[in-house]
Short mmCIF file of C-alpha atoms in Angstrom, two decimals:
data_model
loop_
_atom_site.label_atom_id
_atom_site.label_comp_id
_atom_site.label_asym_id
_atom_site.label_seq_id
_atom_site.Cartn_x
_atom_site.Cartn_y
_atom_site.Cartn_z
CA MET A 1 -142.65 31.39 66.64
CA THR A 2 -141.15 30.34 63.34
CA THR A 3 -137.69 28.94 63.03
CA THR A 4 -135.48 29.92 60.07
CA THR A 5 -134.03 26.75 58.67
CA LYS A 6 -130.80 26.35 56.80
CA ALA A 7 -132.70 25.67 53.58
CA ASP A 8 -134.63 28.96 53.88
CA LYS A 9 -131.41 30.91 54.32
CA ALA A 10 -129.87 29.25 51.27
CA LEU A 11 -132.96 30.05 49.19
CA ALA A 12 -132.91 33.72 50.23
CA LYS A 13 -129.22 33.98 49.40
CA ALA A 14 -129.75 32.43 45.96
CA LEU A 15 -132.62 34.83 45.18
CA LYS A 16 -130.51 37.80 46.24
CA GLN A 17 -127.61 36.76 44.01
CA ALA A 18 -129.94 36.26 41.04
CA LYS A 19 -131.45 39.75 41.63
CA VAL A 20 -135.00 38.48 41.52
CA PRO A 21 -137.41 41.33 42.41
CA ARG A 22 -139.03 40.99 45.80
CA PRO A 23 -142.71 40.11 45.96
CA GLY A 24 -145.01 43.10 46.26
CA LYS A 25 -142.89 45.42 44.09
CA PRO A 26 -143.52 44.44 40.48
CA ARG A 27 -142.28 46.67 37.68
CA ARG A 28 -144.91 48.96 36.29
CA SER A 29 -146.69 47.44 33.32
CA GLY A 30 -145.86 49.11 29.99
CA THR A 31 -142.55 50.58 31.19
CA ALA A 32 -139.65 49.52 29.03
CA PRO A 33 -136.33 48.50 30.63
CA GLY A 34 -134.15 51.54 31.26
CA GLU A 35 -137.11 53.96 31.40
CA LYS A 36 -138.44 55.48 34.58
CA ALA A 37 -141.98 54.74 35.58
CA GLY A 38 -144.41 57.63 35.88
CA LEU A 39 -143.37 59.51 32.74
CA SER A 40 -146.08 60.84 30.46
CA GLN A 41 -146.22 59.93 26.78
CA GLY A 42 -144.88 63.35 25.80
CA GLN A 43 -141.95 63.04 28.21
CA ILE A 44 -141.10 59.57 26.90
CA VAL A 45 -141.19 60.78 23.28
CA ARG A 46 -139.04 63.81 24.13
CA LYS A 47 -136.54 61.66 26.01
CA ARG A 48 -136.21 59.23 23.11
CA PHE A 49 -135.85 62.02 20.56
CA LEU A 50 -133.21 63.85 22.61
CA GLY A 51 -131.33 60.57 22.87
CA ASN A 52 -131.04 60.32 19.08
CA THR A 53 -127.73 61.98 18.29
CA ALA A 54 -128.20 62.14 14.51
CA ALA A 55 -131.64 63.74 14.85
CA ILE A 56 -130.43 66.37 17.32
CA ILE A 57 -127.40 67.28 15.18
CA SER A 58 -129.65 67.53 12.11
CA LEU A 59 -132.14 69.73 13.96
CA VAL A 60 -129.39 72.07 15.13
CA LEU A 61 -127.86 72.22 11.64
CA LEU A 62 -131.24 72.94 10.02
CA VAL A 63 -131.92 75.73 12.52
CA LEU A 64 -128.48 77.23 11.85
CA ILE A 65 -129.10 77.16 8.09
CA LEU A 66 -132.46 78.91 8.50
CA VAL A 67 -131.04 81.50 10.90
CA LEU A 68 -128.17 82.22 8.49
CA ALA A 69 -130.52 82.57 5.51
CA TYR A 70 -133.13 84.77 7.18
CA SER A 71 -130.67 86.95 9.08
CA ALA A 72 -128.35 87.53 6.10
CA GLY A 73 -131.00 88.20 3.48
CA GLY A 74 -133.56 89.85 5.75
CA SER A 75 -137.22 88.93 6.04
CA PHE A 76 -140.64 90.35 6.95
CA GLY A 77 -139.52 93.86 6.03
CA ILE A 78 -136.43 93.68 8.26
CA PRO A 79 -133.16 94.21 6.35
CA GLY A 80 -130.43 91.60 6.72
CA TRP A 81 -126.83 92.06 7.71
CA TRP A 82 -125.47 91.18 4.25
CA LYS A 83 -124.75 94.26 2.13
CA TYR A 84 -125.97 92.89 -1.22
CA THR A 85 -129.42 91.80 -2.37
CA HIS A 86 -130.17 88.85 -4.62
CA ASN A 87 -131.12 91.08 -7.60
CA GLN A 88 -128.42 93.73 -7.20
CA VAL A 89 -126.00 93.96 -10.15
CA ASN A 90 -122.39 94.74 -9.15
CA ASP A 91 -118.99 95.03 -10.78
CA LEU A 92 -117.13 91.73 -11.14
CA VAL A 93 -114.55 91.17 -8.41
CA ASN A 94 -111.77 88.60 -8.87
CA GLY A 95 -113.35 87.57 -12.15
CA GLY A 96 -116.48 86.44 -10.32
CA ALA A 97 -114.64 83.73 -8.35
CA PRO A 98 -115.47 83.16 -4.67
CA THR A 99 -113.54 85.37 -2.26
CA LEU A 100 -114.11 83.07 0.74
CA ARG A 101 -110.87 82.12 2.50
CA LEU A 102 -110.53 79.64 5.36
CA PHE A 103 -106.87 80.28 6.36
CA PRO A 104 -106.92 83.03 7.42
CA PHE A 105 -110.69 83.19 7.52
CA SER A 106 -112.18 85.96 5.41
CA LEU A 107 -115.49 86.39 3.61
CA GLY A 108 -114.30 89.00 1.19
CA GLU A 109 -116.65 90.96 -1.06
CA HIS A 110 -118.41 87.94 -2.59
CA PRO A 111 -117.72 84.75 -0.57
CA PHE A 112 -119.76 82.49 -2.91
CA GLY A 113 -118.70 84.31 -6.08
CA GLN A 114 -120.75 86.17 -8.71
CA ASP A 115 -122.68 85.21 -11.81
CA ARG A 116 -121.95 86.66 -15.26
CA LEU A 117 -124.11 89.73 -14.50
CA GLY A 118 -122.25 90.47 -11.27
CA ARG A 119 -125.02 89.41 -8.89
CA ASP A 120 -123.80 88.12 -5.53
CA THR A 121 -124.20 84.33 -5.30
CA PHE A 122 -124.27 84.35 -1.49
CA ALA A 123 -127.27 86.71 -1.46
CA GLN A 124 -128.99 84.64 -4.14
CA THR A 125 -128.37 81.39 -2.25
CA MET A 126 -129.69 82.83 1.02
CA ARG A 127 -132.82 84.06 -0.76
CA GLY A 128 -133.16 80.67 -2.45
CA ILE A 129 -133.02 78.93 0.94
CA GLN A 130 -135.77 81.22 2.24
CA ILE A 131 -138.07 80.53 -0.71
CA SER A 132 -137.38 76.79 -0.95
CA THR A 133 -137.85 76.13 2.77
CA ALA A 134 -141.00 78.28 2.88
CA VAL A 135 -142.46 76.31 -0.03
CA MET A 136 -141.38 73.07 1.68
CA PHE A 137 -143.18 73.94 4.93
CA ILE A 138 -146.30 75.12 3.09
CA ILE A 139 -146.44 71.89 1.09
CA GLY A 140 -146.00 69.86 4.27
CA ILE A 141 -148.76 71.72 6.14
CA VAL A 142 -151.27 71.70 3.27
CA SER A 143 -150.67 68.07 2.28
CA GLY A 144 -150.73 67.02 5.93
CA PHE A 145 -154.06 68.75 6.58
CA ILE A 146 -155.76 67.34 3.49
CA GLY A 147 -154.30 63.87 4.01
CA VAL A 148 -155.39 63.71 7.66
CA VAL A 149 -158.93 64.94 6.94
CA VAL A 150 -159.48 62.56 4.00
CA GLY A 151 -157.85 59.57 5.69
CA ALA A 152 -159.61 60.10 9.03
CA ALA A 153 -163.05 60.49 7.45
CA ALA A 154 -162.57 57.44 5.22
CA GLY A 155 -161.23 55.23 8.00
CA TYR A 156 -163.78 56.17 10.65
CA PHE A 157 -167.07 56.51 8.80
CA ARG A 158 -166.50 53.70 6.26
CA GLY A 159 -169.38 53.00 3.84
CA TRP A 160 -170.04 55.41 0.99
CA VAL A 161 -167.82 58.07 2.58
CA GLU A 162 -164.81 55.77 2.35
CA THR A 163 -165.72 54.73 -1.19
CA VAL A 164 -165.99 58.29 -2.51
CA LEU A 165 -162.84 59.56 -0.77
CA MET A 166 -160.70 56.58 -1.70
CA ARG A 167 -161.78 56.67 -5.34
CA LEU A 168 -160.87 60.36 -5.39
CA THR A 169 -157.51 59.45 -3.92
CA ASP A 170 -156.99 56.77 -6.58
CA ILE A 171 -157.73 59.29 -9.34
CA VAL A 172 -155.10 61.69 -7.99
CA ILE A 173 -152.59 58.86 -7.53
CA ILE A 174 -152.76 57.64 -11.13
CA ILE A 175 -151.80 61.10 -12.46
CA PRO A 176 -147.98 61.42 -12.56
CA LEU A 177 -147.01 63.70 -9.68
CA ILE A 178 -144.47 65.77 -11.60
CA ILE A 179 -147.01 66.48 -14.38
CA LEU A 180 -149.78 67.42 -11.95
CA ALA A 181 -147.45 69.62 -9.92
CA ALA A 182 -146.06 71.25 -13.07
CA VAL A 183 -149.56 72.16 -14.30
CA LEU A 184 -150.52 73.57 -10.90
CA GLY A 185 -147.24 75.47 -10.71
CA LYS A 186 -147.82 76.96 -14.16
CA VAL A 187 -151.32 78.08 -13.14
CA ALA A 188 -149.92 79.61 -9.95
CA GLY A 189 -147.27 81.50 -11.89
CA GLN A 190 -149.80 82.97 -14.33
CA SER A 191 -152.48 83.93 -11.82
CA VAL A 192 -150.55 85.84 -9.13
CA ALA A 193 -147.84 88.43 -8.83
CA ALA A 194 -144.19 87.48 -8.59
CA GLY A 195 -143.92 88.38 -4.89
CA VAL A 196 -146.47 85.83 -3.69
CA GLN A 197 -146.06 83.26 -6.47
CA PRO A 198 -143.80 80.87 -4.47
CA TYR A 199 -146.31 80.66 -1.62
CA ILE A 200 -149.24 80.05 -3.98
CA LEU A 201 -147.06 77.40 -5.65
CA GLY A 202 -146.70 75.70 -2.26
CA LEU A 203 -150.47 75.73 -1.75
CA PHE A 204 -151.15 74.28 -5.20
CA VAL A 205 -148.49 71.57 -4.98
CA GLY A 206 -149.54 70.67 -1.44
CA ALA A 207 -153.02 70.01 -2.80
CA ALA A 208 -151.52 67.34 -5.07
CA VAL A 209 -149.19 65.35 -2.76
CA TRP A 210 -151.52 64.33 0.08
CA THR A 211 -152.51 60.90 -1.22
CA GLY A 212 -149.84 58.84 0.54
CA LEU A 213 -150.62 60.33 3.93
CA ALA A 214 -154.36 59.83 3.41
CA ARG A 215 -153.84 56.10 2.87
CA LEU A 216 -151.65 55.81 5.96
CA VAL A 217 -154.13 57.68 8.17
CA ARG A 218 -157.04 55.62 6.83
CA ALA A 219 -155.23 52.37 7.68
CA GLU A 220 -154.42 53.66 11.17
CA PHE A 221 -158.04 54.73 11.79
CA LEU A 222 -159.36 51.37 10.56
CA SER A 223 -157.25 49.70 13.24
CA LEU A 224 -157.93 52.14 16.08
CA ARG A 225 -161.70 52.42 15.60
CA GLU A 226 -162.07 48.78 16.67
CA ARG A 227 -160.23 49.25 19.96
CA GLU A 228 -161.90 48.99 23.35
CA PHE A 229 -161.45 52.64 24.31
CA VAL A 230 -163.38 53.72 21.20
CA ASP A 231 -166.23 51.35 22.07
CA ALA A 232 -166.26 52.74 25.61
CA ALA A 233 -166.46 56.29 24.25
CA ARG A 234 -169.41 55.34 22.01
CA ILE A 235 -171.23 53.73 24.93
CA ALA A 236 -170.62 56.87 27.00
CA GLY A 237 -172.43 58.89 24.31
CA ALA A 238 -169.44 60.70 22.77
CA SER A 239 -170.03 62.24 19.36
CA SER A 240 -168.12 61.16 16.27
CA ALA A 241 -166.12 64.40 16.25
CA ARG A 242 -165.06 63.91 19.88
CA ILE A 243 -164.07 60.29 19.26
CA ILE A 244 -161.99 61.30 16.22
CA PHE A 245 -160.21 64.30 17.75
CA LYS A 246 -160.00 63.25 21.41
CA HIS A 247 -159.48 59.50 21.23
CA ILE A 248 -158.30 58.23 17.84
CA LEU A 249 -156.26 61.14 16.44
CA PRO A 250 -153.92 61.44 19.47
CA ASN A 251 -153.07 57.76 19.08
CA ALA A 252 -152.30 58.24 15.37
CA VAL A 253 -150.27 61.44 15.77
CA GLY A 254 -146.98 59.54 15.62
CA VAL A 255 -147.68 58.17 12.14
CA ILE A 256 -148.90 61.58 10.99
CA ILE A 257 -145.91 63.57 12.25
CA VAL A 258 -143.39 61.11 10.87
CA SER A 259 -145.09 60.94 7.46
CA VAL A 260 -145.38 64.73 7.17
CA THR A 261 -141.77 65.23 8.21
CA LEU A 262 -140.41 62.75 5.69
CA SER A 263 -142.64 64.11 2.92
CA MET A 264 -141.20 67.59 3.45
CA SER A 265 -137.80 66.46 2.17
CA SER A 266 -139.55 65.12 -0.92
CA ALA A 267 -141.37 68.46 -1.23
CA ILE A 268 -138.17 70.49 -1.48
CA LEU A 269 -136.87 68.08 -4.14
CA LEU A 270 -140.17 68.43 -6.01
CA GLU A 271 -139.93 72.24 -5.85
CA THR A 272 -136.35 71.99 -7.10
CA SER A 273 -137.46 69.80 -10.00
CA LEU A 274 -140.29 72.18 -10.94
CA SER A 275 -138.00 75.20 -10.84
CA TYR A 276 -135.39 73.30 -12.87
CA ILE A 277 -137.85 72.67 -15.71
CA GLY A 278 -139.24 76.22 -15.52
CA MET A 279 -142.57 75.34 -13.90
CA GLY A 280 -141.75 76.46 -10.36
CA VAL A 281 -140.53 79.73 -8.88
CA LYS A 282 -140.26 82.52 -11.45
CA ALA A 283 -137.85 85.44 -11.75
CA PRO A 284 -137.24 88.01 -10.29
CA ASP A 285 -137.56 85.71 -7.25
CA VAL A 286 -135.13 82.84 -6.85
CA SER A 287 -135.10 79.37 -5.32
CA LEU A 288 -132.38 76.76 -4.98
CA GLY A 289 -133.79 74.81 -7.92
CA LEU A 290 -134.04 77.93 -10.08
CA LEU A 291 -130.41 78.82 -9.32
CA ILE A 292 -129.28 75.38 -10.48
CA SER A 293 -131.40 75.69 -13.62
CA GLN A 294 -130.04 79.12 -14.48
CA ASN A 295 -126.41 78.14 -13.92
CA GLN A 296 -126.31 74.64 -15.39
CA GLU A 297 -124.53 75.88 -18.52
CA ALA A 298 -121.79 77.45 -16.40
CA PHE A 299 -120.97 74.17 -14.63
CA SER A 300 -117.68 73.70 -16.47
CA THR A 301 -116.53 77.33 -16.31
CA ARG A 302 -118.00 78.62 -13.02
CA PRO A 303 -118.87 75.53 -10.97
CA TRP A 304 -119.43 77.51 -7.77
CA LEU A 305 -122.69 78.87 -9.21
CA PHE A 306 -123.97 75.29 -9.37
CA TRP A 307 -122.38 73.76 -6.30
CA TRP A 308 -123.51 76.16 -3.56
CA PRO A 309 -127.27 75.73 -4.18
CA GLY A 310 -126.76 71.98 -4.59
CA VAL A 311 -124.88 71.68 -1.29
CA PHE A 312 -127.68 73.41 0.63
CA ILE A 313 -130.37 71.29 -1.07
CA VAL A 314 -128.57 68.11 0.00
CA ALA A 315 -127.96 69.45 3.52
CA ILE A 316 -131.60 70.46 4.06
CA CYS A 317 -132.94 67.15 2.72
CA LEU A 318 -130.58 65.10 4.88
CA CYS A 319 -131.45 67.12 7.98
CA VAL A 320 -135.18 66.70 7.44
CA ASN A 321 -134.77 62.96 6.80
CA PHE A 322 -132.72 62.42 9.95
CA ILE A 323 -135.22 64.43 11.99
CA GLY A 324 -138.02 62.29 10.57
CA ASP A 325 -136.13 59.12 11.49
CA GLY A 326 -135.66 60.44 15.01
CA LEU A 327 -139.36 61.20 15.35
CA ARG A 328 -140.23 57.74 14.06
CA ASP A 329 -137.98 56.10 16.66
CA ALA A 330 -139.37 58.36 19.39
CA PHE A 331 -143.04 57.71 18.66
CA ASP A 332 -142.73 53.98 17.96
CA PRO A 333 -142.43 52.09 21.28
CA ARG A 334 -141.10 49.04 19.43
CA GLN A 335 -137.98 50.94 18.36
CA LYS A 336 -135.28 50.22 20.92
CA LYS A 337 -131.81 51.67 20.64
CA PHE A 338 -129.19 48.99 21.28
CA ASN A 339 -126.54 50.12 23.75
CA ALA A 340 -123.48 47.88 23.48
CA LYS A 341 -121.86 49.27 26.63
CA ARG A 342 -124.99 48.78 28.71
CA ALA A 343 -125.41 45.24 27.39
CA LYS A 344 -121.77 44.46 28.19
CA ASP A 345 -121.93 45.87 31.71
CA ALA A 346 -125.26 44.23 32.53
CA PRO A 347 -124.89 41.50 35.18
CA VAL A 348 -125.48 37.97 34.04
CA GLN A 349 -128.40 36.43 35.84
CA THR A 350 -127.65 32.92 36.99
CA PRO A 351 -130.42 30.39 37.38
CA VAL A 352 -131.72 29.99 40.91
CA GLN A 353 -130.58 26.77 42.46
CA MET A 354 -133.28 25.50 44.76
CA PRO A 355 -131.77 23.97 47.88
CA SER A 356 -132.49 20.35 48.37
CA GLY A 357 -134.69 19.44 51.24
CA PRO A 358 -135.80 16.28 52.84
CA GLY A 359 -137.37 13.95 50.33
CA GLN A 360 -136.08 15.92 47.29
CA LEU A 361 -133.88 14.33 44.64
CA THR A 362 -130.38 15.75 44.19
CA ASP A 363 -128.00 15.49 41.27
CA ALA A 364 -125.58 12.66 41.60
#
């Protein structure tokens, strides 16, 4: 029968006050403070992303902009709720000035105003959002696919495959992007009809902006291919395709998603630049960049023709950038959000004072 001494009781009390975890119940390895153990990688990423206020607000705002544009202007053969189309010529109302009123709220006949031909600026802007965002997504998908394929093959196979693919990447990189995209946009405009020209433009430009992603994916694959789980898969007899798609690519998906997301905001600016210099979307279709190009001379007399497309370009780019930042923080386990309130309310752990026993030195 053991006897509990006074020193043992003092030690237990000191450990309890210092909140030292009891033996036998260690915290699960790999679980960050404040996160529950047992969550899958997808649940952890979703929890971190939903905890990013700026990213969530940007995602909601981007969805609202897209819903407004596609519901007002119509899409996929379904007419929209707005009564004017982007090419419809109407009589000038209020001298072409915007009829939008906030107090009391009223849209009026032409809330964003009219151009000198009487076309409704609201309808043109909504159509421009549809075209510009569609081109943006096409560029992101095409450049992401090409960049991942080239980077993954170069980083995994090495040797002559890496040499050929990286030299091809270097050749594309040294060509100024705006010149290459302008040439491809000009070819797209001459080779297809006006109705599908913006989407072909997205395909052509996407084939020119994949180089940055390819370099990032190659660097990620060079690091991951030397890991232990890849060696174990090779020993188990897994094929190269299975190792790439089942083992390495899932571990690199964070870098890929973040890079593609952030490049999409650059894509809409590139499309705007091409349309501004006349190498992008062609009439009778419109894009946000084309609207700015057409109305730049009216900036001093009818500024609303210039400002409305510019406001939506800035809003879309900011939303995509904030969403990309949120995805980066969610996928990167090293990104920790500092919570001042939690740090302030956290109890201060005091050092454990070991009770003195027989034969032990005490402080004088």
